[in-house]
CSV table of C-alpha atoms in Angstrom, one decimal:
chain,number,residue,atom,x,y,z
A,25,UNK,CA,0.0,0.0,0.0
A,26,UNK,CA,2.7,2.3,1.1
A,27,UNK,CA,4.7,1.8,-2.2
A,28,UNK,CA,1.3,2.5,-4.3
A,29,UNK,CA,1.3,5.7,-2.6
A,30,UNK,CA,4.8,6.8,-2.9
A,31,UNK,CA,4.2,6.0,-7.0
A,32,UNK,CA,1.2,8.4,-6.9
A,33,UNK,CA,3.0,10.7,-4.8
A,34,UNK,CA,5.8,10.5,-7.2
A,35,UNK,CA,3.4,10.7,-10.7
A,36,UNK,CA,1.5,13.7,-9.3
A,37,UNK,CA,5.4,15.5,-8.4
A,38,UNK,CA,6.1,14.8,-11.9
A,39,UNK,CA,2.7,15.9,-13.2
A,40,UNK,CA,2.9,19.2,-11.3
A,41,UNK,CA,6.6,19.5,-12.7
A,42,UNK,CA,5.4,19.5,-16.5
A,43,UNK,CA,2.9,21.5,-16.0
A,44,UNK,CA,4.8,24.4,-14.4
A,45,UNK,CA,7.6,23.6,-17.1
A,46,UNK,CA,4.9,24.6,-19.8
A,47,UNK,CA,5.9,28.5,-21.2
A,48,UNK,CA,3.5,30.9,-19.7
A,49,UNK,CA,2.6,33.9,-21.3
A,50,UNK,CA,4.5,36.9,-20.0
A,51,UNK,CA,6.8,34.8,-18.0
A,52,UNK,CA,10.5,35.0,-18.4
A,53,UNK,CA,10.1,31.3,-20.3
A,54,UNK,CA,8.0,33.1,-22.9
A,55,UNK,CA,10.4,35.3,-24.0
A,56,UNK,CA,11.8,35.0,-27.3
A,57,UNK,CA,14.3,32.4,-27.1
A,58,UNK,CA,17.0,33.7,-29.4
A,59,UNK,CA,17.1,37.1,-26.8
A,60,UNK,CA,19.4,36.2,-24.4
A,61,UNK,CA,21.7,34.4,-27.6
A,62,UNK,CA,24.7,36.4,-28.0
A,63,UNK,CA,24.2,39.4,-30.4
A,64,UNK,CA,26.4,41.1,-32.7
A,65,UNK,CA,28.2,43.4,-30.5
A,66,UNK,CA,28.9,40.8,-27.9
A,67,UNK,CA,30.7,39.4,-30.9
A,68,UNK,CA,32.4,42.6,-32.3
A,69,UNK,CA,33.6,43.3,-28.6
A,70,UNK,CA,35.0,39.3,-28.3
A,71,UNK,CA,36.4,39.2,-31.9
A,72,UNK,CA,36.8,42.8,-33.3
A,73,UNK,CA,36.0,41.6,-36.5
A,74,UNK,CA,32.5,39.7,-38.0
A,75,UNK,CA,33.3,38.0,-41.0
A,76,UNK,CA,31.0,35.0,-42.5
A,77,UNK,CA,31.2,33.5,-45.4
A,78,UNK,CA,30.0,33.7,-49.1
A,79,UNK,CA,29.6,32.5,-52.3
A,80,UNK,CA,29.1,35.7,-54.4
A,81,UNK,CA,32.2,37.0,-56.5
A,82,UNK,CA,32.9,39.9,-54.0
A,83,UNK,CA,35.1,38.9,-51.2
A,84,UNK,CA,34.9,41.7,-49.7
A,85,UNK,CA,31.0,41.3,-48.4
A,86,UNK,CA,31.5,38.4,-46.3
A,87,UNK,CA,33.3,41.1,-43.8
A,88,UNK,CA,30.3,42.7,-41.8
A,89,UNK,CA,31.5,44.8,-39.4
A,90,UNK,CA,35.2,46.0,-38.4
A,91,UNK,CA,36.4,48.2,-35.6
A,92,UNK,CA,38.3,50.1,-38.6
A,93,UNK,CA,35.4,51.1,-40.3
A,94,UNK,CA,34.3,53.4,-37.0
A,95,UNK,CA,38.1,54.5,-36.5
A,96,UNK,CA,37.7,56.3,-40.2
A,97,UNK,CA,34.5,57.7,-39.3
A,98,UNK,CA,35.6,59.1,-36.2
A,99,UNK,CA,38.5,60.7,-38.2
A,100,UNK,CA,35.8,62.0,-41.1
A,101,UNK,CA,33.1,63.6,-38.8
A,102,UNK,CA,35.9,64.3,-35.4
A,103,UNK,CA,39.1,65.2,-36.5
A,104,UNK,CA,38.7,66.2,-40.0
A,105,UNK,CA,37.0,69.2,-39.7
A,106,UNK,CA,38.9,70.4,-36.9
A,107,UNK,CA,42.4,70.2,-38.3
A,108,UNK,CA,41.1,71.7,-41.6
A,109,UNK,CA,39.7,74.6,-40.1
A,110,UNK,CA,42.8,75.2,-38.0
A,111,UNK,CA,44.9,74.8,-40.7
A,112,UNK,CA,43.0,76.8,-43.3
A,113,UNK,CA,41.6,79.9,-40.8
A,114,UNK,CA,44.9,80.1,-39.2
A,115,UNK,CA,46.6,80.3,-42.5
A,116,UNK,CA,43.9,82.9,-43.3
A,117,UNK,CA,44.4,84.9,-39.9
A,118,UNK,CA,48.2,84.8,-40.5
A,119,UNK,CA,48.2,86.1,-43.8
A,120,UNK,CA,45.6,89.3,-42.7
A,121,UNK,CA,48.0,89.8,-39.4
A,122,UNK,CA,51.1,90.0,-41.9
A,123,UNK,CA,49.6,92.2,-43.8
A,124,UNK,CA,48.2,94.8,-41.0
A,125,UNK,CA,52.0,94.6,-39.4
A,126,UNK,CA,53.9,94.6,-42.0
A,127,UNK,CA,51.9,95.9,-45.1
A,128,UNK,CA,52.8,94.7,-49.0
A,129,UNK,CA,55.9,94.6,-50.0
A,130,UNK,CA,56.7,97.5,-52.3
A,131,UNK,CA,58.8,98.6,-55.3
A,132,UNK,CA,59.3,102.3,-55.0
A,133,UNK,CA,58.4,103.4,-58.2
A,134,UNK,CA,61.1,106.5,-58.9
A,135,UNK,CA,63.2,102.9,-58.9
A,136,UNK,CA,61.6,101.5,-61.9
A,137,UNK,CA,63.6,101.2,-64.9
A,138,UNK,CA,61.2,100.8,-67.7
A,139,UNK,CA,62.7,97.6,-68.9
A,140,UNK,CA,60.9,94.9,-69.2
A,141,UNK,CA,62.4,91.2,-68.3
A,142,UNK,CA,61.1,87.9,-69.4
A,143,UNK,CA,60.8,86.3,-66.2
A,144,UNK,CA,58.6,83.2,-67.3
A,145,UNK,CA,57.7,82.4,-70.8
A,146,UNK,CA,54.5,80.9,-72.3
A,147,UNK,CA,54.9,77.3,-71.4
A,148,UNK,CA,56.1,78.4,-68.5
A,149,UNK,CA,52.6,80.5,-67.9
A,150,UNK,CA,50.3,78.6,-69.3
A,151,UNK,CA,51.8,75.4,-67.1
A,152,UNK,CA,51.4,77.6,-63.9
A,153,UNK,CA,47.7,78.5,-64.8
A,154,UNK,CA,46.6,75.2,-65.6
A,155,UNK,CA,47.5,73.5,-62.3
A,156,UNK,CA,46.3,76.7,-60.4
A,157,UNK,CA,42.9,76.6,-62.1
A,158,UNK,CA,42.3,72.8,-61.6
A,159,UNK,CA,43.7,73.0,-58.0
A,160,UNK,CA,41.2,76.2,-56.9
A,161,UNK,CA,38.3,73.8,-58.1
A,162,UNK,CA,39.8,71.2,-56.6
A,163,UNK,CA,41.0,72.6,-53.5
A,164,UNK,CA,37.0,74.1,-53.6
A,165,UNK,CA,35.3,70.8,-53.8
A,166,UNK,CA,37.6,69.0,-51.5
A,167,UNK,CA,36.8,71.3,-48.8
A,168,UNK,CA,32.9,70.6,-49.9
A,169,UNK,CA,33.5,67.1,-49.0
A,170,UNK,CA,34.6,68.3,-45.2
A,171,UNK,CA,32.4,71.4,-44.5
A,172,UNK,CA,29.5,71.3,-47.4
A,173,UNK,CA,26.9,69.6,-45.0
A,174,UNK,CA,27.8,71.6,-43.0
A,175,UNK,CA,27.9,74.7,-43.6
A,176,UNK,CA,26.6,74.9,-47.3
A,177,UNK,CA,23.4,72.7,-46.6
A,178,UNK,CA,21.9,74.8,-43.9
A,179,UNK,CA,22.7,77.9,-46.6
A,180,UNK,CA,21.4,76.6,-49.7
A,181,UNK,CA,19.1,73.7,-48.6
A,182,UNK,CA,19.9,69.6,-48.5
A,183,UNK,CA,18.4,69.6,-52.6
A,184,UNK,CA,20.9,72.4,-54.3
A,185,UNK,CA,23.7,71.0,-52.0
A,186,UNK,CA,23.1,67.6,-53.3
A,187,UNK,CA,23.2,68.6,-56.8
A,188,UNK,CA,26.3,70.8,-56.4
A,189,UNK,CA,28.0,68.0,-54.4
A,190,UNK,CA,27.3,65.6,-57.0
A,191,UNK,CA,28.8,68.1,-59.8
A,192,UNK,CA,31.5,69.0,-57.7
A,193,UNK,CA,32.5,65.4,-57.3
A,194,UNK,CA,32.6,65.2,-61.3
A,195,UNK,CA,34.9,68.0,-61.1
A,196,UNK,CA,37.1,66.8,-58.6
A,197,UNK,CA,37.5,63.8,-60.2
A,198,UNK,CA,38.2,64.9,-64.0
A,199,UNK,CA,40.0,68.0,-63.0
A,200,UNK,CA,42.6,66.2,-61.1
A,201,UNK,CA,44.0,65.1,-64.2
A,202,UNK,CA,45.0,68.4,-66.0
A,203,UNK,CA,46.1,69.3,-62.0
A,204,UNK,CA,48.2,66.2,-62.6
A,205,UNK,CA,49.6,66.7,-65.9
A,206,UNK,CA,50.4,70.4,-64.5
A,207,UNK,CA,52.1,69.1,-61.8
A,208,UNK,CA,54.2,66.7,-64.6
A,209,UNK,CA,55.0,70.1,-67.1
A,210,UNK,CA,55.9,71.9,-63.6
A,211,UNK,CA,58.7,69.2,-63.0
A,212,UNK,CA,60.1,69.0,-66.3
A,213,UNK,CA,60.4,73.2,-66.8
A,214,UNK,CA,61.3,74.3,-63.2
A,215,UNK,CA,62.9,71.3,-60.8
A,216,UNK,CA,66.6,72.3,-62.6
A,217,UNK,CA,66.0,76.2,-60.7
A,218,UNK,CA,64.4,74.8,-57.3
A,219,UNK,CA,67.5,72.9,-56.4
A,220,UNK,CA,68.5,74.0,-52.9
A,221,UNK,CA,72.1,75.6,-52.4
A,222,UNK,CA,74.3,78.0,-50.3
A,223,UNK,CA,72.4,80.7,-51.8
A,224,UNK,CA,68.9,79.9,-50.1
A,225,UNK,CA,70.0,79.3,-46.5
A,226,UNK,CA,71.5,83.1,-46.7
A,227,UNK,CA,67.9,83.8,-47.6
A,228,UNK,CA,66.3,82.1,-45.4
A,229,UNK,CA,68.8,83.6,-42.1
A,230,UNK,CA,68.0,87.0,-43.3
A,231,UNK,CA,64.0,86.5,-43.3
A,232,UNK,CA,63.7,86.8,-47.1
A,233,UNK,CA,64.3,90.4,-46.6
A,234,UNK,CA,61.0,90.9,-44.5
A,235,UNK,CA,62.9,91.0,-41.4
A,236,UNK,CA,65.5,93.9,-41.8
A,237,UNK,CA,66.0,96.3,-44.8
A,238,UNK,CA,68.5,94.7,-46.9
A,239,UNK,CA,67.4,91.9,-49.3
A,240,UNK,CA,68.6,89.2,-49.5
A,241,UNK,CA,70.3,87.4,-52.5
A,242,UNK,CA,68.3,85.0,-54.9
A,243,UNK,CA,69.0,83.2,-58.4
A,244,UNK,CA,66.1,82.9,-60.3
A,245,UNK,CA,63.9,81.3,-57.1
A,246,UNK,CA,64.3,82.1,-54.1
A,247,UNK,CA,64.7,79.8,-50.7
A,248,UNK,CA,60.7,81.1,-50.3
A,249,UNK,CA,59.5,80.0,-53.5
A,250,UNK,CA,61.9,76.5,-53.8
A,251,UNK,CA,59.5,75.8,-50.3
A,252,UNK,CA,56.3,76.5,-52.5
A,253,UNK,CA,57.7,74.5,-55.7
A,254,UNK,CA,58.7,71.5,-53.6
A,255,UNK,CA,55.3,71.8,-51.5
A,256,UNK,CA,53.5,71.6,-54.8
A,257,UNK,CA,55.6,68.9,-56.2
A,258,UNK,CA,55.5,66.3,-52.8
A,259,UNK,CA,52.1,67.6,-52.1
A,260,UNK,CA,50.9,67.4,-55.5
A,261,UNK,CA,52.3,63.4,-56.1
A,262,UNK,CA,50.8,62.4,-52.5
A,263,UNK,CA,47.7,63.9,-53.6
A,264,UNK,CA,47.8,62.0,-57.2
A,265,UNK,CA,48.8,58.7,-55.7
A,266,UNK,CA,46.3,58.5,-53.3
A,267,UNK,CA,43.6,60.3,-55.4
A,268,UNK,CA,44.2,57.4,-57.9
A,269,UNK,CA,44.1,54.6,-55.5
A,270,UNK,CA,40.4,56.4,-54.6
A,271,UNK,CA,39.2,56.9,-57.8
A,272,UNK,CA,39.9,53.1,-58.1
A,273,UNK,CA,38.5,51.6,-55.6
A,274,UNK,CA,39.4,48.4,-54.3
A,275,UNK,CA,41.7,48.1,-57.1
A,276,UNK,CA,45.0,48.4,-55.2
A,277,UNK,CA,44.3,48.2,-51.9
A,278,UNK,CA,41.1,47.2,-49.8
A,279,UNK,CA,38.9,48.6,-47.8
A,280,UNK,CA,41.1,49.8,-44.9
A,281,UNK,CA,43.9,51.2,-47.3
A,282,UNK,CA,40.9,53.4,-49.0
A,283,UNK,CA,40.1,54.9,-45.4
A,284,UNK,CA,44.0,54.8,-44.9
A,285,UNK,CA,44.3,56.8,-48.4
A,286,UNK,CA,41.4,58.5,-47.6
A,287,UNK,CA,42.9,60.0,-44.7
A,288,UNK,CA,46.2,60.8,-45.7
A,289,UNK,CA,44.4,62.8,-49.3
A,290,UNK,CA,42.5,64.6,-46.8
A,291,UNK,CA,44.9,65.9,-44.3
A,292,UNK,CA,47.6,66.8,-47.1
A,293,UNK,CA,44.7,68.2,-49.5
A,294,UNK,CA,43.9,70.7,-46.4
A,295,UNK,CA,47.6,71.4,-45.7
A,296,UNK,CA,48.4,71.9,-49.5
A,297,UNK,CA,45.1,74.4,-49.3
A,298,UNK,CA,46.5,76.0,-46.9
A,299,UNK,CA,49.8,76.6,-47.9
A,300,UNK,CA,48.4,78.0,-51.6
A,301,UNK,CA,46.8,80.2,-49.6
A,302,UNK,CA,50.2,82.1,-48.6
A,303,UNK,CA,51.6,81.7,-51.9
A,304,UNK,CA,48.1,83.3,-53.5
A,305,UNK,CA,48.8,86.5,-51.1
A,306,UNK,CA,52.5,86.6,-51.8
A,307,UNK,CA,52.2,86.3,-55.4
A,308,UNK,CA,49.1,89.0,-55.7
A,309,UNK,CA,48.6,91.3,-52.9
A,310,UNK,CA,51.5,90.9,-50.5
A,311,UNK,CA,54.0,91.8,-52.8
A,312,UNK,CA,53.7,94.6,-55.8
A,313,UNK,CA,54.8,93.2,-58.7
A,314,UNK,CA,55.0,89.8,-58.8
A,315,UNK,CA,51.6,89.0,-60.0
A,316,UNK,CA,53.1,90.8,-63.3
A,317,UNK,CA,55.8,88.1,-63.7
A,318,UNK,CA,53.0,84.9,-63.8
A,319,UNK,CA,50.2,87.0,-65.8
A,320,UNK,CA,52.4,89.0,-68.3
A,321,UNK,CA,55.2,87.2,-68.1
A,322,UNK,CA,57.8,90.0,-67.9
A,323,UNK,CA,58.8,92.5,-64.9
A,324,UNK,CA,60.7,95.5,-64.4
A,325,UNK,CA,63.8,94.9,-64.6
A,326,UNK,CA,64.6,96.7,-61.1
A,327,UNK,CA,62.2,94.3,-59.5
A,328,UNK,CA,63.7,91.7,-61.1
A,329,UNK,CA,67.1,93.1,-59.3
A,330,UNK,CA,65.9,93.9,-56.0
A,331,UNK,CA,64.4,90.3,-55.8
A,332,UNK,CA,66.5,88.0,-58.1
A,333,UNK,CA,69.5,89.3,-58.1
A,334,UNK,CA,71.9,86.6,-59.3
A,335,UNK,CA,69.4,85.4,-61.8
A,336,UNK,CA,69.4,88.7,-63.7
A,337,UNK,CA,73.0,88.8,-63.7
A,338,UNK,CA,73.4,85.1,-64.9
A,339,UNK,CA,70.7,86.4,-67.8
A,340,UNK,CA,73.0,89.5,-68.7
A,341,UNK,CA,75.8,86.8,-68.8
A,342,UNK,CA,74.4,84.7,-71.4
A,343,UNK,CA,73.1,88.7,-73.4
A,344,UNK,CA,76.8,90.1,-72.8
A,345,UNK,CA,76.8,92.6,-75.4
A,346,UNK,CA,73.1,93.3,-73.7
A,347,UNK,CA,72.1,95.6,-76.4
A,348,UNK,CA,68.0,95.1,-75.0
A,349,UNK,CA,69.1,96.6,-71.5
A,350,UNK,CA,68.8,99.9,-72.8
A,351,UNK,CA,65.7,99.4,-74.5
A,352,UNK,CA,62.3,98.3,-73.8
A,353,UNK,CA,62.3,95.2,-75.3
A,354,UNK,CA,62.2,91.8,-72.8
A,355,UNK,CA,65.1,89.9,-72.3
A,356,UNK,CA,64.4,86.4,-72.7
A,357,UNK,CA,65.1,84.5,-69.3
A,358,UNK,CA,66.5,81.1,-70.7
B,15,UNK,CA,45.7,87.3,-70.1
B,16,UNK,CA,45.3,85.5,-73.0
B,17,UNK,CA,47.6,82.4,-71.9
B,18,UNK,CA,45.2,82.2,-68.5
B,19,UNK,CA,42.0,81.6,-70.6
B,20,UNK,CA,44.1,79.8,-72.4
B,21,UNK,CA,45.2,77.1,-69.7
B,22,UNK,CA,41.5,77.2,-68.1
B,23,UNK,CA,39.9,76.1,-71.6
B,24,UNK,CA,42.9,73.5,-71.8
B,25,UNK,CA,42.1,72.2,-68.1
B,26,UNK,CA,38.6,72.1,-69.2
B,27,UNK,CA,39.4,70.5,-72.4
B,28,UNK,CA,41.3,67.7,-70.4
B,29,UNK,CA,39.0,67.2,-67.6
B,30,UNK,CA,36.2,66.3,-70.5
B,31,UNK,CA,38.5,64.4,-72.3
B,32,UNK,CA,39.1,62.3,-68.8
B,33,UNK,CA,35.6,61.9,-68.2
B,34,UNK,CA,34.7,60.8,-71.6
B,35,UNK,CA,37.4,57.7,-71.3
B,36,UNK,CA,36.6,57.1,-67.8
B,37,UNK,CA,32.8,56.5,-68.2
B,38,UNK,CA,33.4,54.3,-71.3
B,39,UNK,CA,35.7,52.0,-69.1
B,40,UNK,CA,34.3,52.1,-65.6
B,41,UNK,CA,31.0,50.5,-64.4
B,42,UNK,CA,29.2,51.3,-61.7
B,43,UNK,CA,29.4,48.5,-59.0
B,44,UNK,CA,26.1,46.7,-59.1
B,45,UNK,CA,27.6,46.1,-62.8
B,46,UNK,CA,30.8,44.9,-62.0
B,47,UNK,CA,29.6,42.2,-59.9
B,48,UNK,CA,27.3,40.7,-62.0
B,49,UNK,CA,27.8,37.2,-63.5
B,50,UNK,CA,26.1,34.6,-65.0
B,51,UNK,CA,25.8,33.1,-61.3
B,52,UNK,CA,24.7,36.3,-59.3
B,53,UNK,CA,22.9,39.4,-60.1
B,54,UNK,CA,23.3,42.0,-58.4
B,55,UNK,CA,20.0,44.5,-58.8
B,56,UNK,CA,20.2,48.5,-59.8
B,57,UNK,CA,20.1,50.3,-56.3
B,58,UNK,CA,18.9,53.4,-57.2
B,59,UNK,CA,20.7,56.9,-57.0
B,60,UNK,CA,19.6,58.4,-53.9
B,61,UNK,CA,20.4,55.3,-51.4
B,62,UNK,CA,20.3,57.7,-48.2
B,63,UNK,CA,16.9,58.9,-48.9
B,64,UNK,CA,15.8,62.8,-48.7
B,65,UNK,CA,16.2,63.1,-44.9
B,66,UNK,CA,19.6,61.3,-45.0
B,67,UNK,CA,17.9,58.5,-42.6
B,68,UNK,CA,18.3,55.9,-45.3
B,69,UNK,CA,14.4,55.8,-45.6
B,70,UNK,CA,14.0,56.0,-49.2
C-alpha cells in the first residue's frame, strides 16, 4: 500500500513539474528564445571583427562589421574638420596679421627702370595657370567634401547642395588630371631652378628680406619659393597617388587602405590648401609686382634686381653685349 | 591674359577628355559584380533617402 502511494505521490510531483515547465505567457520562459543568444556586439567586442562567409564573386562582403570602419568615421566627422579649419583659418588669420604689421611689399616706383624682363615664358605660364585653375576647383570641392553639410546645406538647402556635391564630385575627379599633368610640365620646366644651395639658407637667415631692410640674395627662385615649388611637387604626387588609388577603388588596396588613403588625401589636400593660400597672397597682394611676372610674363627689370639678383646677372651673362638693357624690349630668361 | 584663358579652356578640355574615357571603361558596382551566377540589382541613386535616414 505504502509503495502505491509513494508512486502516486511520485506521478502527481512529476505531473505538477510538467505542468509548471509549460511557457506561460508573460513569464521570463515566454520570451523570445533567441534574446538572451549572443548578439552582434557581444561578438564585435570578443572578436573585433564579423566575417561570415559567401559565395558571391565579392570577397569583400563576407566582412560585416570591423572596428576600422568606425576608426575612419571618427576621423571624417571628429578630426577632420577640426584640423582643416585650424589649418586653413589660421593660414587665413596669419596672412591678414602679416599684412596689418607689416603691409605689401613694395617697389618704390622712382626705382623702376622701364625695362621689361622675361621672367617666365609661355609654357612656362600657361603650365602655372593650368594647375592653379584645376587645383582652386579642386581645392574648392575638397573642402565641400569636409564642411559642405555643413555649412553649405543649412545655406542653400539639402536639394541644391546635393546637386552641387554631385557636380562637384565630377569635377574633382576629372580636374585632377589636368592638375596632374600640370604638376608633370611643372617638374620637367622648373625642378633644374628649385635645387636647394648656399644661396637659399642666406635667404632664409635674413628672413627673405621681410625682417630687416637689406634683401637678400636669390638666383632665379628664391629659398621662399623652392618651399612652395617643392610643396606643390610632394604635395601634389601624394595627392595624385592617393587620389588614384580612390578613384579606383578596391583596385589596389582594400577597404582599410581606402580609409587609410582617404585619410592621408584629406589631411595633405587641407595642408596643400593652406599653404596655396600664402603663396596666392605673396604672389598677388603681398607683394607689388609679382603678380606681373606669372600674368604678363615680364617684370621691371629693377624688380627683377631687387628680388633675383643673381638670376638677372646670370641672364646678362648669357646677353653680354646686352644691347635690350637699354631698350624696352624683354630679355628672354633662358 | 590670354595664356590664362588659355590654360583654363585646356584644363577644361582635359578634364572632359578624362571623363569621356573614364565613363566608357568604368561600371558602376552593381555592374561589375554581375555574372552569370549572381545578379546584383540596380540600387537606385539616392540610397540615403531625402532626410539622410536611409528611408528611401
Amino acid at each position: 500500500m505504502s509503495h502505491t502511494i509513494r508512486i502516486a505521490l511520485a506521478a502527481l510531483v512529476l505531473s505538477a513539474g510538467a505542468v509548471l515547465a509549460q511557457p506561460q505567457p508573460g513569464s521570463p520562459s515566454g520570451q523570445n528564445p533567441t534574446t538572451r543568444a549572443v548578439n552582434e556586439e557581444q561578438l564585435l567586442r570578443e572578436f573585433e571583427r564579423l566575417d561570415g562567409r559567401v559565395t558571391i564573386p565579392d570577397s569583400k562582403a563576407a566582412t560585416l562589421e570591423q572596428p576600422q570602419g568606425r576608426e575612419w568615421r571618427t576621423f571624417r566627422e571628429g578630426w577632420l574638420p577640426w584640423i582643416a579649419g585650424i589649418a586653413i583659418l589660421g593660414m587665413l588669420l596669419a596672412l591678414v596679421i602679416f599684412y596689418f604689421t607689416k603691409g605689401r611689399v613694395r617697389l618704390d616706383h622712382s626705382e623702376e627702370s622701364g625695362t621689361k624682363i622675361l621672367r617666365f615664358n609661355t609654357f612656362e605660364r600657361f603650365t602655372h595657370w593650368l594647375t592653379a585653375s584645376s587645383f582652386i576647383v579642386l581645392g574648392l570641392t575638397g573642402l565641400n567634401y569636409i564642411f559642405g553639410k555643413r555649412i553649405l546645406m543649412p545655406l542653400i538647402g539639402p536639394d541644391a547642395f546635393s546637386a552641387l556635391s554631385q557636380w562637384g564630385k565630377y569635377a574633382h575627379n576629372y580636374l585632377a588630371w589636368p592638375f596632374m599633368l600640370g604638376i608633370l610640365f611643372m617638374m620637367v620646366v622648373w625642378l633644374r631652378d628649385n635645387i636647394p644651395n648656399r644661396v637659399d639658407a642666406a635667404w632664409l637667415k635674413a628672413g627673405g628680406g621681410f625682417l630687416g631692410d637689406a634683401h637678400p640674395s636669390a638666383g632665379r627662385f628664391n629659398a621662399g619659393q623652392k618651399i612652395v615649388f617643392w610643396i606643390v611637387m610632394l604635395g601634389g604626387i601624394a595627392m595624385s597617388v592617393t587620389g588614384i588609388i580612390l578613384m579606383f577603388p578596391i583596385s589596389a588596396v582594400d577597404v582599410n587602405g581606402i580609409q587609410l588613403n582617404q585619410a592621408i588625401h584629406a589631411i595633405i589636400g587641407v595642408l596643400f590648401v593652406a599653404a596655396i593660400l600664402a603663396h596666392i597672397y605673396i604672389g598677388s597682394l603681398g607683394m607689388e609686382g609679382a603678380y606681373d611676372a606669372m600674368g604678363s610674363g615680364e617684370v621691371d627689370l629693377a624688380w627683377a634686381r631687387r628680388h633675383h639678383d643673381l638670376w638677372v646677372e646670370e641672364q646678362q651673362a648669357k646677353t653680354a653685349s646686352g644691347p635690350q638693357l637699354g631698350g624696352s624690349r624683354p630679355i628672354p630668361a633662358e | 591674359m590670354k595664356t590664362i584663358l588659355l590654360a583654363v579652356v585646356a584644363a577644361l578640355a582635359i578634364g572632359a577628355g578624362a571623363a569621356a574615357l573614364l565613363s566608357a571603361t568604368q561600371k558602376t558596382a552593381y555592374m561589375a559584380y554581375t555574372t552569370s551566377g549572381a545578379r546584383v540589382s540596380e540600387p537606385g541613386h539616392n540610397l540615403v533617402g531625402p532626410a539622410w535616414t536611409g528611408r528611401i
